DNA sequence: AAGGTAGCCAACCGCGTCTGG
DNA sequence: ACCAGACGCGGTTGGCTACCT
């Protein structure tokens, strides 16, 4: 998995860290704290350079570093922050407690980048479809004016068959901890297009106030609360300001009635 | 079963920024 | 104001693992 340990021409050890080296670094920092990365390896009895020690500590040994799988909420947040900050991984990491810039960067390149790309591709494809269509309905024209991304495009971003779609995609359980609605390609049992239309109308109303925003997404791994794979894409709806949270929750509570 | 390939991630490298003298 | 050393950041690499042919 990692580079085999070796010594460079200056006698500095490189490559994978051993458990013994980890212990030395950890116990030294716990005892004396962080004061000089350059001097630290000598005093800690390590044949590493300061940079290597810093990296190992920051990305792996630091007590508050959270290792392991990313949650759906973390993935969503990274995507949002990436849109906001670009490749400023340290800024993104600052808003994700326990995650390091290096880890987020790796996670982005291996898991999230392709989702972002596929989202762009799908959006572009749908836009072409929309533009080439000479029979756009009045409602479609209306939705297109509400936000940058037309609603019909958002909801068709990753079509699911009725068999694949969850009948409770819009239930309140889909309200994330960040107070966003994850809307998915919707096909309610006994609801169908009527329910979809109701939700579209609701989204139109919310976004037309200027207090809410939406964005489409396509994701291979959408998880419900029990971390079971549930859906494959859709759109995200969130209030801009905390002041609008009450209204947002009120609307969310009414969602089941839309079925 | 064996070889090839892609995915993944820890660690390295180079450069820009910060800080203290 | 300038300089040198330390630090932090983002891009890249190397090698292990899993999957495919």
PDB file of C-alpha atoms (C1' of nucleotides) in Angstrom:
ATOM      1  CA  UNK A   1       0.000   0.000   0.000  1.00  0.00           C
ATOM      2  CA  UNK A   2       2.752   2.444   0.914  1.00  0.00           C
ATOM      3  CA  UNK A   3       6.314   2.891  -0.135  1.00  0.00           C
ATOM      4  CA  UNK A   4       8.750   0.487   1.429  1.00  0.00           C
ATOM      5  CA  UNK A   5      11.007   2.140   4.011  1.00  0.00           C
ATOM      6  CA  UNK A   6      14.417   3.243   2.745  1.00  0.00           C
ATOM      7  CA  UNK A   7      17.189   5.713   3.590  1.00  0.00           C
ATOM      8  CA  UNK A   8      18.129   8.563   1.268  1.00  0.00           C
ATOM      9  CA  UNK A   9      21.705   9.719   0.637  1.00  0.00           C
ATOM     10  CA  UNK A  10      21.642  11.884   3.764  1.00  0.00           C
ATOM     11  CA  UNK A  11      20.652   8.959   5.961  1.00  0.00           C
ATOM     12  CA  UNK A  12      17.104  10.223   6.386  1.00  0.00           C
ATOM     13  CA  UNK A  13      14.471   7.533   6.510  1.00  0.00           C
ATOM     14  CA  UNK A  14      11.645   7.684   3.975  1.00  0.00           C
ATOM     15  CA  UNK A  15       8.641   5.565   3.118  1.00  0.00           C
ATOM     16  CA  UNK A  16       6.163   3.765   5.340  1.00  0.00           C
ATOM     17  CA  UNK A  17       6.134   4.466   9.044  1.00  0.00           C
ATOM     18  CA  UNK A  18       6.523   1.584  11.500  1.00  0.00           C
ATOM     19  CA  UNK A  19       4.446   1.205  14.669  1.00  0.00           C
ATOM     20  CA  UNK A  20       7.588   1.895  16.684  1.00  0.00           C
ATOM     21  CA  UNK A  21       8.185   5.204  14.897  1.00  0.00           C
ATOM     22  CA  UNK A  22       4.547   6.160  15.413  1.00  0.00           C
ATOM     23  CA  UNK A  23       4.894   5.486  19.126  1.00  0.00           C
ATOM     24  CA  UNK A  24       8.056   7.562  19.365  1.00  0.00           C
ATOM     25  CA  UNK A  25       6.482  10.512  17.567  1.00  0.00           C
ATOM     26  CA  UNK A  26       3.215  10.293  19.471  1.00  0.00           C
ATOM     27  CA  UNK A  27       4.782  10.011  22.888  1.00  0.00           C
ATOM     28  CA  UNK A  28       7.247  12.827  22.199  1.00  0.00           C
ATOM     29  CA  UNK A  29       4.516  15.226  21.105  1.00  0.00           C
ATOM     30  CA  UNK A  30       2.287  14.238  24.003  1.00  0.00           C
ATOM     31  CA  UNK A  31       5.139  14.902  26.403  1.00  0.00           C
ATOM     32  CA  UNK A  32       6.714  18.044  24.920  1.00  0.00           C
ATOM     33  CA  UNK A  33       4.140  19.374  22.487  1.00  0.00           C
ATOM     34  CA  UNK A  34       4.748  20.886  19.077  1.00  0.00           C
ATOM     35  CA  UNK A  35       7.387  23.570  18.973  1.00  0.00           C
ATOM     36  CA  UNK A  36       9.809  22.884  16.097  1.00  0.00           C
ATOM     37  CA  UNK A  37       9.270  20.263  13.434  1.00  0.00           C
ATOM     38  CA  UNK A  38      12.852  20.469  12.260  1.00  0.00           C
ATOM     39  CA  UNK A  39      14.319  19.676  15.662  1.00  0.00           C
ATOM     40  CA  UNK A  40      11.618  17.243  16.713  1.00  0.00           C
ATOM     41  CA  UNK A  41      12.847  14.101  14.898  1.00  0.00           C
ATOM     42  CA  UNK A  42      16.338  14.361  16.400  1.00  0.00           C
ATOM     43  CA  UNK A  43      15.015  14.807  19.913  1.00  0.00           C
ATOM     44  CA  UNK A  44      12.371  12.130  19.488  1.00  0.00           C
ATOM     45  CA  UNK A  45      14.956   9.627  18.296  1.00  0.00           C
ATOM     46  CA  UNK A  46      13.605   9.434  14.764  1.00  0.00           C
ATOM     47  CA  UNK A  47      15.669   9.298  11.580  1.00  0.00           C
ATOM     48  CA  UNK A  48      12.973  11.220   9.707  1.00  0.00           C
ATOM     49  CA  UNK A  49      12.874  14.761   8.403  1.00  0.00           C
ATOM     50  CA  UNK A  50      10.628  17.281  10.113  1.00  0.00           C
ATOM     51  CA  UNK A  51       8.312  17.444   7.170  1.00  0.00           C
ATOM     52  CA  UNK A  52       7.697  13.726   7.231  1.00  0.00           C
ATOM     53  CA  UNK A  53       6.984  13.862  10.980  1.00  0.00           C
ATOM     54  CA  UNK A  54       4.569  16.735  10.543  1.00  0.00           C
ATOM     55  CA  UNK A  55       2.714  14.938   7.780  1.00  0.00           C
ATOM     56  CA  UNK A  56       2.497  11.707   9.762  1.00  0.00           C
ATOM     57  CA  UNK A  57       1.204  13.550  12.821  1.00  0.00           C
ATOM     58  CA  UNK A  58      -1.275  15.749  10.973  1.00  0.00           C
ATOM     59  CA  UNK A  59      -2.737  13.016   8.792  1.00  0.00           C
ATOM     60  CA  UNK A  60      -2.620   9.961  11.009  1.00  0.00           C
ATOM     61  CA  UNK A  61      -1.476  10.273  14.602  1.00  0.00           C
ATOM     62  CA  UNK A  62      -3.216  13.433  15.792  1.00  0.00           C
ATOM     63  CA  UNK A  63      -5.844  12.383  18.344  1.00  0.00           C
ATOM     64  CA  UNK A  64      -8.784  14.115  16.665  1.00  0.00           C
ATOM     65  CA  UNK A  65      -8.102  12.672  13.224  1.00  0.00           C
ATOM     66  CA  UNK A  66     -11.128  10.724  12.102  1.00  0.00           C
ATOM     67  CA  UNK A  67     -10.188   7.720  10.006  1.00  0.00           C
ATOM     68  CA  UNK A  68     -12.476   5.506   8.010  1.00  0.00           C
ATOM     69  CA  UNK A  69     -15.473   5.831   5.748  1.00  0.00           C
ATOM     70  CA  UNK A  70     -17.016   9.146   4.848  1.00  0.00           C
ATOM     71  CA  UNK A  71     -20.673   9.682   5.612  1.00  0.00           C
ATOM     72  CA  UNK A  72     -23.193  10.912   3.081  1.00  0.00           C
ATOM     73  CA  UNK A  73     -23.314  14.243   4.929  1.00  0.00           C
ATOM     74  CA  UNK A  74     -19.542  14.605   4.694  1.00  0.00           C
ATOM     75  CA  UNK A  75     -19.571  13.808   0.979  1.00  0.00           C
ATOM     76  CA  UNK A  76     -22.281  16.384   0.356  1.00  0.00           C
ATOM     77  CA  UNK A  77     -20.406  18.968   2.383  1.00  0.00           C
ATOM     78  CA  UNK A  78     -17.150  18.336   0.525  1.00  0.00           C
ATOM     79  CA  UNK A  79     -18.917  18.763  -2.805  1.00  0.00           C
ATOM     80  CA  UNK A  80     -20.496  22.000  -1.646  1.00  0.00           C
ATOM     81  CA  UNK A  81     -17.234  23.321  -0.207  1.00  0.00           C
ATOM     82  CA  UNK A  82     -15.358  22.334  -3.345  1.00  0.00           C
ATOM     83  CA  UNK A  83     -17.773  24.443  -5.360  1.00  0.00           C
ATOM     84  CA  UNK A  84     -17.175  27.278  -2.917  1.00  0.00           C
ATOM     85  CA  UNK A  85     -13.395  27.073  -2.426  1.00  0.00           C
ATOM     86  CA  UNK A  86     -12.161  25.037  -5.381  1.00  0.00           C
ATOM     87  CA  UNK A  87      -9.043  22.989  -4.608  1.00  0.00           C
ATOM     88  CA  UNK A  88      -8.309  24.796  -1.369  1.00  0.00           C
ATOM     89  CA  UNK A  89      -8.206  21.536   0.549  1.00  0.00           C
ATOM     90  CA  UNK A  90      -7.058  23.106   3.774  1.00  0.00           C
ATOM     91  CA  UNK A  91     -10.062  25.447   3.764  1.00  0.00           C
ATOM     92  CA  UNK A  92     -12.366  22.528   3.087  1.00  0.00           C
ATOM     93  CA  UNK A  93     -10.701  20.489   5.827  1.00  0.00           C
ATOM     94  CA  UNK A  94     -11.184  23.359   8.270  1.00  0.00           C
ATOM     95  CA  UNK A  95     -14.955  22.885   7.947  1.00  0.00           C
ATOM     96  CA  UNK A  96     -14.840  19.103   8.287  1.00  0.00           C
ATOM     97  CA  UNK A  97     -13.893  18.229  11.864  1.00  0.00           C
ATOM     98  CA  UNK A  98     -11.453  15.348  12.058  1.00  0.00           C
ATOM     99  CA  UNK A  99     -10.709  15.167   8.347  1.00  0.00           C
ATOM    100  CA  UNK A 100      -7.374  16.282   6.935  1.00  0.00           C
ATOM    101  CA  UNK A 101      -6.683  18.157   3.741  1.00  0.00           C
ATOM    102  CA  UNK A 102      -4.681  15.246   2.365  1.00  0.00           C
ATOM    103  CA  UNK A 103      -7.424  12.762   3.105  1.00  0.00           C
ATOM    104  CA  UNK A 104     -10.123  14.973   1.624  1.00  0.00           C
ATOM    105  CA  UNK A 105      -7.999  15.541  -1.450  1.00  0.00           C
ATOM    106  CA  UNK A 106      -7.563  11.785  -1.923  1.00  0.00           C
ATOM    107  CA  UNK A 107     -11.249  11.170  -1.288  1.00  0.00           C
ATOM    108  CA  UNK A 108     -12.185  13.803  -3.826  1.00  0.00           C
ATOM    109  CA  UNK A 109      -9.983  12.374  -6.541  1.00  0.00           C
ATOM    110  CA  UNK A 110     -11.017   8.790  -5.946  1.00  0.00           C
ATOM    111  CA  UNK A 111     -14.716   9.088  -5.089  1.00  0.00           C
ATOM    112  CA  UNK A 112     -16.280  12.488  -5.571  1.00  0.00           C
ATOM    113  CA  UNK A 113     -14.666  13.976  -8.661  1.00  0.00           C
ATOM    114  CA  UNK A 114     -16.365  11.516 -10.977  1.00  0.00           C
ATOM    115  CA  UNK A 115     -19.736  12.277  -9.417  1.00  0.00           C
ATOM    116  CA  UNK A 116     -19.141  15.946  -9.971  1.00  0.00           C
ATOM    117  CA  UNK A 117     -18.137  15.299 -13.554  1.00  0.00           C
ATOM    118  CA  UNK A 118     -21.088  13.033 -14.273  1.00  0.00           C
ATOM    119  CA  UNK A 119     -23.357  15.687 -12.819  1.00  0.00           C
ATOM    120  CA  UNK A 120     -21.953  18.260 -15.209  1.00  0.00           C
ATOM    121  CA  UNK A 121     -22.216  15.852 -18.117  1.00  0.00           C
ATOM    122  CA  UNK A 122     -25.789  14.902 -17.328  1.00  0.00           C
ATOM    123  CA  UNK A 123     -26.774  18.525 -16.830  1.00  0.00           C
ATOM    124  CA  UNK A 124     -25.166  19.468 -20.119  1.00  0.00           C
ATOM    125  CA  UNK A 125     -26.886  16.609 -21.882  1.00  0.00           C
ATOM    126  CA  UNK A 126     -30.254  17.581 -20.526  1.00  0.00           C
ATOM    127  CA  UNK A 127     -29.722  21.183 -21.461  1.00  0.00           C
ATOM    128  CA  UNK A 128     -29.046  20.110 -25.023  1.00  0.00           C
ATOM    129  CA  UNK A 129     -32.192  18.030 -24.962  1.00  0.00           C
ATOM    130  CA  UNK A 130     -34.148  20.984 -23.674  1.00  0.00           C
ATOM    131  CA  UNK A 131     -32.745  23.409 -26.198  1.00  0.00           C
ATOM    132  CA  UNK A 132     -33.347  21.069 -29.105  1.00  0.00           C
ATOM    133  CA  UNK A 133     -36.924  20.468 -28.103  1.00  0.00           C
ATOM    134  CA  UNK A 134     -39.410  22.586 -30.040  1.00  0.00           C
ATOM    135  CA  UNK A 135     -42.325  21.574 -27.847  1.00  0.00           C
ATOM    136  CA  UNK A 136     -41.239  22.845 -24.459  1.00  0.00           C
ATOM    137  CA  UNK A 137     -44.253  23.182 -22.259  1.00  0.00           C
ATOM    138  CA  UNK A 138     -45.234  26.399 -20.569  1.00  0.00           C
ATOM    139  CA  UNK A 139     -44.486  24.907 -17.176  1.00  0.00           C
ATOM    140  CA  UNK A 140     -41.001  23.945 -18.264  1.00  0.00           C
ATOM    141  CA  UNK A 141     -40.332  27.498 -19.425  1.00  0.00           C
ATOM    142  CA  UNK A 142     -41.597  28.737 -16.092  1.00  0.00           C
ATOM    143  CA  UNK A 143     -39.375  26.458 -14.059  1.00  0.00           C
ATOM    144  CA  UNK A 144     -36.358  27.371 -16.135  1.00  0.00           C
ATOM    145  CA  UNK A 145     -36.684  30.969 -15.142  1.00  0.00           C
ATOM    146  CA  UNK A 146     -36.693  30.257 -11.432  1.00  0.00           C
ATOM    147  CA  UNK A 147     -33.110  29.239 -11.006  1.00  0.00           C
ATOM    148  CA  UNK A 148     -30.075  28.616 -13.145  1.00  0.00           C
ATOM    149  CA  UNK A 149     -30.904  24.967 -13.574  1.00  0.00           C
ATOM    150  CA  UNK A 150     -34.297  23.972 -14.943  1.00  0.00           C
ATOM    151  CA  UNK A 151     -36.261  21.776 -12.614  1.00  0.00           C
ATOM    152  CA  UNK A 152     -37.167  19.186 -15.179  1.00  0.00           C
ATOM    153  CA  UNK A 153     -33.483  18.774 -15.815  1.00  0.00           C
ATOM    154  CA  UNK A 154     -32.737  18.366 -12.160  1.00  0.00           C
ATOM    155  CA  UNK A 155     -35.295  15.709 -11.658  1.00  0.00           C
ATOM    156  CA  UNK A 156     -34.306  13.809 -14.731  1.00  0.00           C
ATOM    157  CA  UNK A 157     -30.648  13.873 -13.840  1.00  0.00           C
ATOM    158  CA  UNK A 158     -30.527  10.169 -13.110  1.00  0.00           C
ATOM    159  CA  UNK A 159     -33.727   8.445 -14.092  1.00  0.00           C
ATOM    160  CA  UNK A 160     -34.885   5.572 -11.974  1.00  0.00           C
ATOM    161  CA  UNK A 161     -37.506   3.102 -12.953  1.00  0.00           C
ATOM    162  CA  UNK A 162     -40.540   2.927 -10.668  1.00  0.00           C
ATOM    163  CA  UNK A 163     -39.269  -0.393  -9.363  1.00  0.00           C
ATOM    164  CA  UNK A 164     -35.943   1.144  -8.389  1.00  0.00           C
ATOM    165  CA  UNK A 165     -37.265   4.325  -6.851  1.00  0.00           C
ATOM    166  CA  UNK A 166     -38.002   4.424  -3.180  1.00  0.00           C
ATOM    167  CA  UNK A 167     -41.625   5.273  -2.404  1.00  0.00           C
ATOM    168  CA  UNK A 168     -40.511   7.476   0.464  1.00  0.00           C
ATOM    169  CA  UNK A 169     -37.772   9.487  -1.183  1.00  0.00           C
ATOM    170  CA  UNK A 170     -39.331  12.718   0.013  1.00  0.00           C
ATOM    171  CA  UNK A 171     -40.184  11.632   3.490  1.00  0.00           C
ATOM    172  CA  UNK A 172     -38.866  13.776   6.347  1.00  0.00           C
ATOM    173  CA  UNK A 173     -36.187  11.166   6.983  1.00  0.00           C
ATOM    174  CA  UNK A 174     -34.449  12.564   3.948  1.00  0.00           C
ATOM    175  CA  UNK A 175     -33.896  15.896   5.647  1.00  0.00           C
ATOM    176  CA  UNK A 176     -30.239  15.898   6.438  1.00  0.00           C
ATOM    177  CA  UNK A 177     -28.601  17.255   9.528  1.00  0.00           C
ATOM    178  CA  UNK A 178     -27.523  20.274   7.497  1.00  0.00           C
ATOM    179  CA  UNK A 179     -31.137  21.221   6.947  1.00  0.00           C
ATOM    180  CA  UNK A 180     -31.285  20.352   3.300  1.00  0.00           C
ATOM    181  CA  UNK A 181     -33.778  18.332   1.398  1.00  0.00           C
ATOM    182  CA  UNK A 182     -32.289  15.602  -0.727  1.00  0.00           C
ATOM    183  CA  UNK A 183     -34.830  15.210  -3.493  1.00  0.00           C
ATOM    184  CA  UNK A 184     -34.485  12.192  -5.704  1.00  0.00           C
ATOM    185  CA  UNK A 185     -35.931  10.919  -8.912  1.00  0.00           C
ATOM    186  CA  UNK A 186     -39.358  10.501  -7.596  1.00  0.00           C
ATOM    187  CA  UNK A 187     -41.911   7.876  -8.312  1.00  0.00           C
ATOM    188  CA  UNK A 188     -44.312   7.483  -5.444  1.00  0.00           C
ATOM    189  CA  UNK A 189     -46.596   4.529  -5.175  1.00  0.00           C
ATOM    190  CA  UNK A 190     -49.954   5.810  -6.293  1.00  0.00           C
ATOM    191  CA  UNK A 191     -48.440   9.246  -6.739  1.00  0.00           C
ATOM    192  CA  UNK A 192     -46.425   9.349  -9.887  1.00  0.00           C
ATOM    193  CA  UNK A 193     -46.277  12.574 -11.826  1.00  0.00           C
ATOM    194  CA  UNK A 194     -48.888  14.242  -9.693  1.00  0.00           C
ATOM    195  CA  UNK A 195     -46.672  14.040  -6.612  1.00  0.00           C
ATOM    196  CA  UNK A 196     -43.688  15.091  -8.627  1.00  0.00           C
ATOM    197  CA  UNK A 197     -45.593  18.109  -9.877  1.00  0.00           C
ATOM    198  CA  UNK A 198     -46.596  19.081  -6.362  1.00  0.00           C
ATOM    199  CA  UNK A 199     -43.038  18.953  -5.185  1.00  0.00           C
ATOM    200  CA  UNK A 200     -41.850  20.908  -8.191  1.00  0.00           C
ATOM    201  CA  UNK A 201     -44.393  23.586  -7.416  1.00  0.00           C
ATOM    202  CA  UNK A 202     -43.236  23.698  -3.842  1.00  0.00           C
ATOM    203  CA  UNK A 203     -39.614  24.036  -4.953  1.00  0.00           C
ATOM    204  CA  UNK A 204     -40.552  26.749  -7.434  1.00  0.00           C
ATOM    205  CA  UNK A 205     -42.271  28.724  -4.721  1.00  0.00           C
ATOM    206  CA  UNK A 206     -39.351  28.384  -2.348  1.00  0.00           C
ATOM    207  CA  UNK A 207     -36.679  29.318  -4.858  1.00  0.00           C
ATOM    208  CA  UNK A 208     -38.690  32.186  -6.304  1.00  0.00           C
ATOM    209  CA  UNK A 209     -38.612  33.861  -2.898  1.00  0.00           C
ATOM    210  CA  UNK A 210     -34.854  34.036  -3.224  1.00  0.00           C
ATOM    211  CA  UNK A 211     -34.475  32.501   0.217  1.00  0.00           C
ATOM    212  CA  UNK A 212     -33.699  29.008  -0.997  1.00  0.00           C
ATOM    213  CA  UNK A 213     -31.375  27.499  -3.503  1.00  0.00           C
ATOM    214  CA  UNK A 214     -31.271  24.235  -5.393  1.00  0.00           C
ATOM    215  CA  UNK A 215     -28.585  22.293  -7.080  1.00  0.00           C
ATOM    216  CA  UNK A 216     -28.676  19.050  -9.022  1.00  0.00           C
ATOM    217  CA  UNK A 217     -26.460  16.120  -8.242  1.00  0.00           C
ATOM    218  CA  UNK A 218     -25.778  12.641  -9.452  1.00  0.00           C
ATOM    219  CA  UNK A 219     -24.385  10.224  -6.939  1.00  0.00           C
ATOM    220  CA  UNK A 220     -23.702   6.534  -7.102  1.00  0.00           C
ATOM    221  CA  UNK A 221     -23.896   6.201  -3.357  1.00  0.00           C
ATOM    222  CA  UNK A 222     -26.816   7.828  -1.660  1.00  0.00           C
ATOM    223  CA  UNK A 223     -27.503   6.384   1.725  1.00  0.00           C
ATOM    224  CA  UNK A 224     -30.474   6.482   3.987  1.00  0.00           C
ATOM    225  CA  UNK A 225     -30.136   6.774   7.748  1.00  0.00           C
ATOM    226  CA  UNK A 226     -29.227   3.117   8.125  1.00  0.00           C
ATOM    227  CA  UNK A 227     -26.554   3.605   5.448  1.00  0.00           C
ATOM    228  CA  UNK A 228     -28.343   1.422   2.980  1.00  0.00           C
ATOM    229  CA  UNK A 229     -27.975   2.362  -0.666  1.00  0.00           C
ATOM    230  CA  UNK A 230     -31.249   3.984  -1.551  1.00  0.00           C
ATOM    231  CA  UNK A 231     -31.166   6.344  -4.521  1.00  0.00           C
ATOM    232  CA  UNK A 232     -28.884   7.411  -7.332  1.00  0.00           C
ATOM    233  CA  UNK A 233     -29.370  11.104  -7.839  1.00  0.00           C
ATOM    234  CA  UNK A 234     -31.714  14.066  -7.804  1.00  0.00           C
ATOM    235  CA  UNK A 235     -31.417  17.538  -6.408  1.00  0.00           C
ATOM    236  CA  UNK A 236     -30.637  19.360  -3.227  1.00  0.00           C
ATOM    237  CA  UNK A 237     -32.808  22.101  -1.789  1.00  0.00           C
ATOM    238  CA  UNK A 238     -31.612  24.296   1.058  1.00  0.00           C
ATOM    239  CA  UNK A 239     -32.479  27.593   2.688  1.00  0.00           C
ATOM    240  CA  UNK A 240     -29.911  30.357   2.219  1.00  0.00           C
ATOM    241  CA  UNK A 241     -30.173  31.707   5.710  1.00  0.00           C
ATOM    242  CA  UNK A 242     -30.773  30.289   9.152  1.00  0.00           C
ATOM    243  CA  UNK A 243     -33.733  32.640   9.472  1.00  0.00           C
ATOM    244  CA  UNK A 244     -35.517  30.555   6.873  1.00  0.00           C
ATOM    245  CA  UNK A 245     -35.041  27.262   8.677  1.00  0.00           C
ATOM    246  CA  UNK A 246     -38.440  27.430  10.360  1.00  0.00           C
ATOM    247  CA  UNK A 247     -40.209  27.908   7.056  1.00  0.00           C
ATOM    248  CA  UNK A 248     -38.107  25.173   5.543  1.00  0.00           C
ATOM    249  CA  UNK A 249     -38.986  22.696   8.268  1.00  0.00           C
ATOM    250  CA  UNK A 250     -42.632  23.664   8.034  1.00  0.00           C
ATOM    251  CA  UNK A 251     -42.632  22.822   4.353  1.00  0.00           C
ATOM    252  CA  UNK A 252     -40.729  19.611   4.974  1.00  0.00           C
ATOM    253  CA  UNK A 253     -43.327  18.502   7.499  1.00  0.00           C
ATOM    254  CA  UNK A 254     -46.008  18.962   4.886  1.00  0.00           C
ATOM    255  CA  UNK A 255     -44.194  16.864   2.319  1.00  0.00           C
ATOM    256  CA  UNK A 256     -45.848  13.527   3.137  1.00  0.00           C
ATOM    257  CA  UNK A 257     -49.203  15.190   2.435  1.00  0.00           C
ATOM    258  CA  UNK A 258     -48.100  15.868  -1.087  1.00  0.00           C
ATOM    259  CA  UNK A 259     -48.079  12.166  -1.928  1.00  0.00           C
TER     260      UNK A 259
ATOM    261  C1'  DA B   1      -4.053 -19.921 -12.245  1.00  0.00           C
ATOM    262  C1'  DA B   2      -1.558 -16.162 -14.062  1.00  0.00           C
ATOM    263  C1'  DG B   3      -0.836 -11.778 -15.985  1.00  0.00           C
ATOM    264  C1'  DG B   4      -2.626  -7.159 -16.767  1.00  0.00           C
ATOM    265  C1'  DT B   5      -5.025  -3.100 -15.259  1.00  0.00           C
ATOM    266  C1'  DA B   6      -7.401   0.235 -12.461  1.00  0.00           C
ATOM    267  C1'  DG B   7      -8.461   1.999  -7.943  1.00  0.00           C
ATOM    268  C1'  DC B   8      -6.930   3.591  -3.828  1.00  0.00           C
ATOM    269  C1'  DC B   9      -4.245   6.063  -0.409  1.00  0.00           C
ATOM    270  C1'  DA B  10      -0.018   7.057   2.418  1.00  0.00           C
ATOM    271  C1'  DA B  11       3.783   9.609   1.717  1.00  0.00           C
ATOM    272  C1'  DC B  12       6.953  12.559  -0.967  1.00  0.00           C
ATOM    273  C1'  DC B  13       8.220  16.851  -3.350  1.00  0.00           C
ATOM    274  C1'  DG B  14       8.439  21.572  -4.647  1.00  0.00           C
ATOM    275  C1'  DC B  15       6.961  25.994  -4.011  1.00  0.00           C
ATOM    276  C1'  DG B  16       4.608  29.827  -1.767  1.00  0.00           C
ATOM    277  C1'  DT B  17       3.788  32.095   2.626  1.00  0.00           C
ATOM    278  C1'  DC B  18       4.799  33.324   7.215  1.00  0.00           C
ATOM    279  C1'  DT B  19       7.692  34.811  10.961  1.00  0.00           C
ATOM    280  C1'  DG B  20      11.450  36.299  13.635  1.00  0.00           C
ATOM    281  C1'  DG B  21      15.932  38.388  13.702  1.00  0.00           C
TER     282       DG B  21
ATOM    283  C1'  DA C   1      13.182  46.504   4.334  1.00  0.00           C
ATOM    284  C1'  DC C   2      15.483  42.366   3.828  1.00  0.00           C
ATOM    285  C1'  DC C   3      16.757  37.638   4.524  1.00  0.00           C
ATOM    286  C1'  DA C   4      16.752  32.910   6.081  1.00  0.00           C
ATOM    287  C1'  DG C   5      14.533  29.253   8.161  1.00  0.00           C
ATOM    288  C1'  DA C   6      10.213  27.027   9.290  1.00  0.00           C
ATOM    289  C1'  DC C   7       5.849  25.835   8.039  1.00  0.00           C
ATOM    290  C1'  DG C   8       1.774  24.802   5.191  1.00  0.00           C
ATOM    291  C1'  DC C   9      -0.371  23.604   0.953  1.00  0.00           C
ATOM    292  C1'  DG C  10      -1.452  21.288  -3.292  1.00  0.00           C
ATOM    293  C1'  DG C  11       0.249  18.246  -6.914  1.00  0.00           C
ATOM    294  C1'  DT C  12       2.305  13.935  -7.729  1.00  0.00           C
ATOM    295  C1'  DT C  13       4.177   9.342  -7.024  1.00  0.00           C
ATOM    296  C1'  DG C  14       4.765   4.475  -5.640  1.00  0.00           C
ATOM    297  C1'  DG C  15       3.092   0.287  -4.415  1.00  0.00           C
ATOM    298  C1'  DC C  16      -0.512  -2.679  -2.544  1.00  0.00           C
ATOM    299  C1'  DT C  17      -5.105  -4.686  -3.450  1.00  0.00           C
ATOM    300  C1'  DA C  18      -8.969  -6.052  -6.027  1.00  0.00           C
ATOM    301  C1'  DC C  19     -10.899  -6.964 -10.160  1.00  0.00           C
ATOM    302  C1'  DC C  20     -10.852  -8.372 -14.955  1.00  0.00           C
ATOM    303  C1'  DT C  21      -9.440 -11.113 -18.940  1.00  0.00           C
TER     304       DT C  21
END
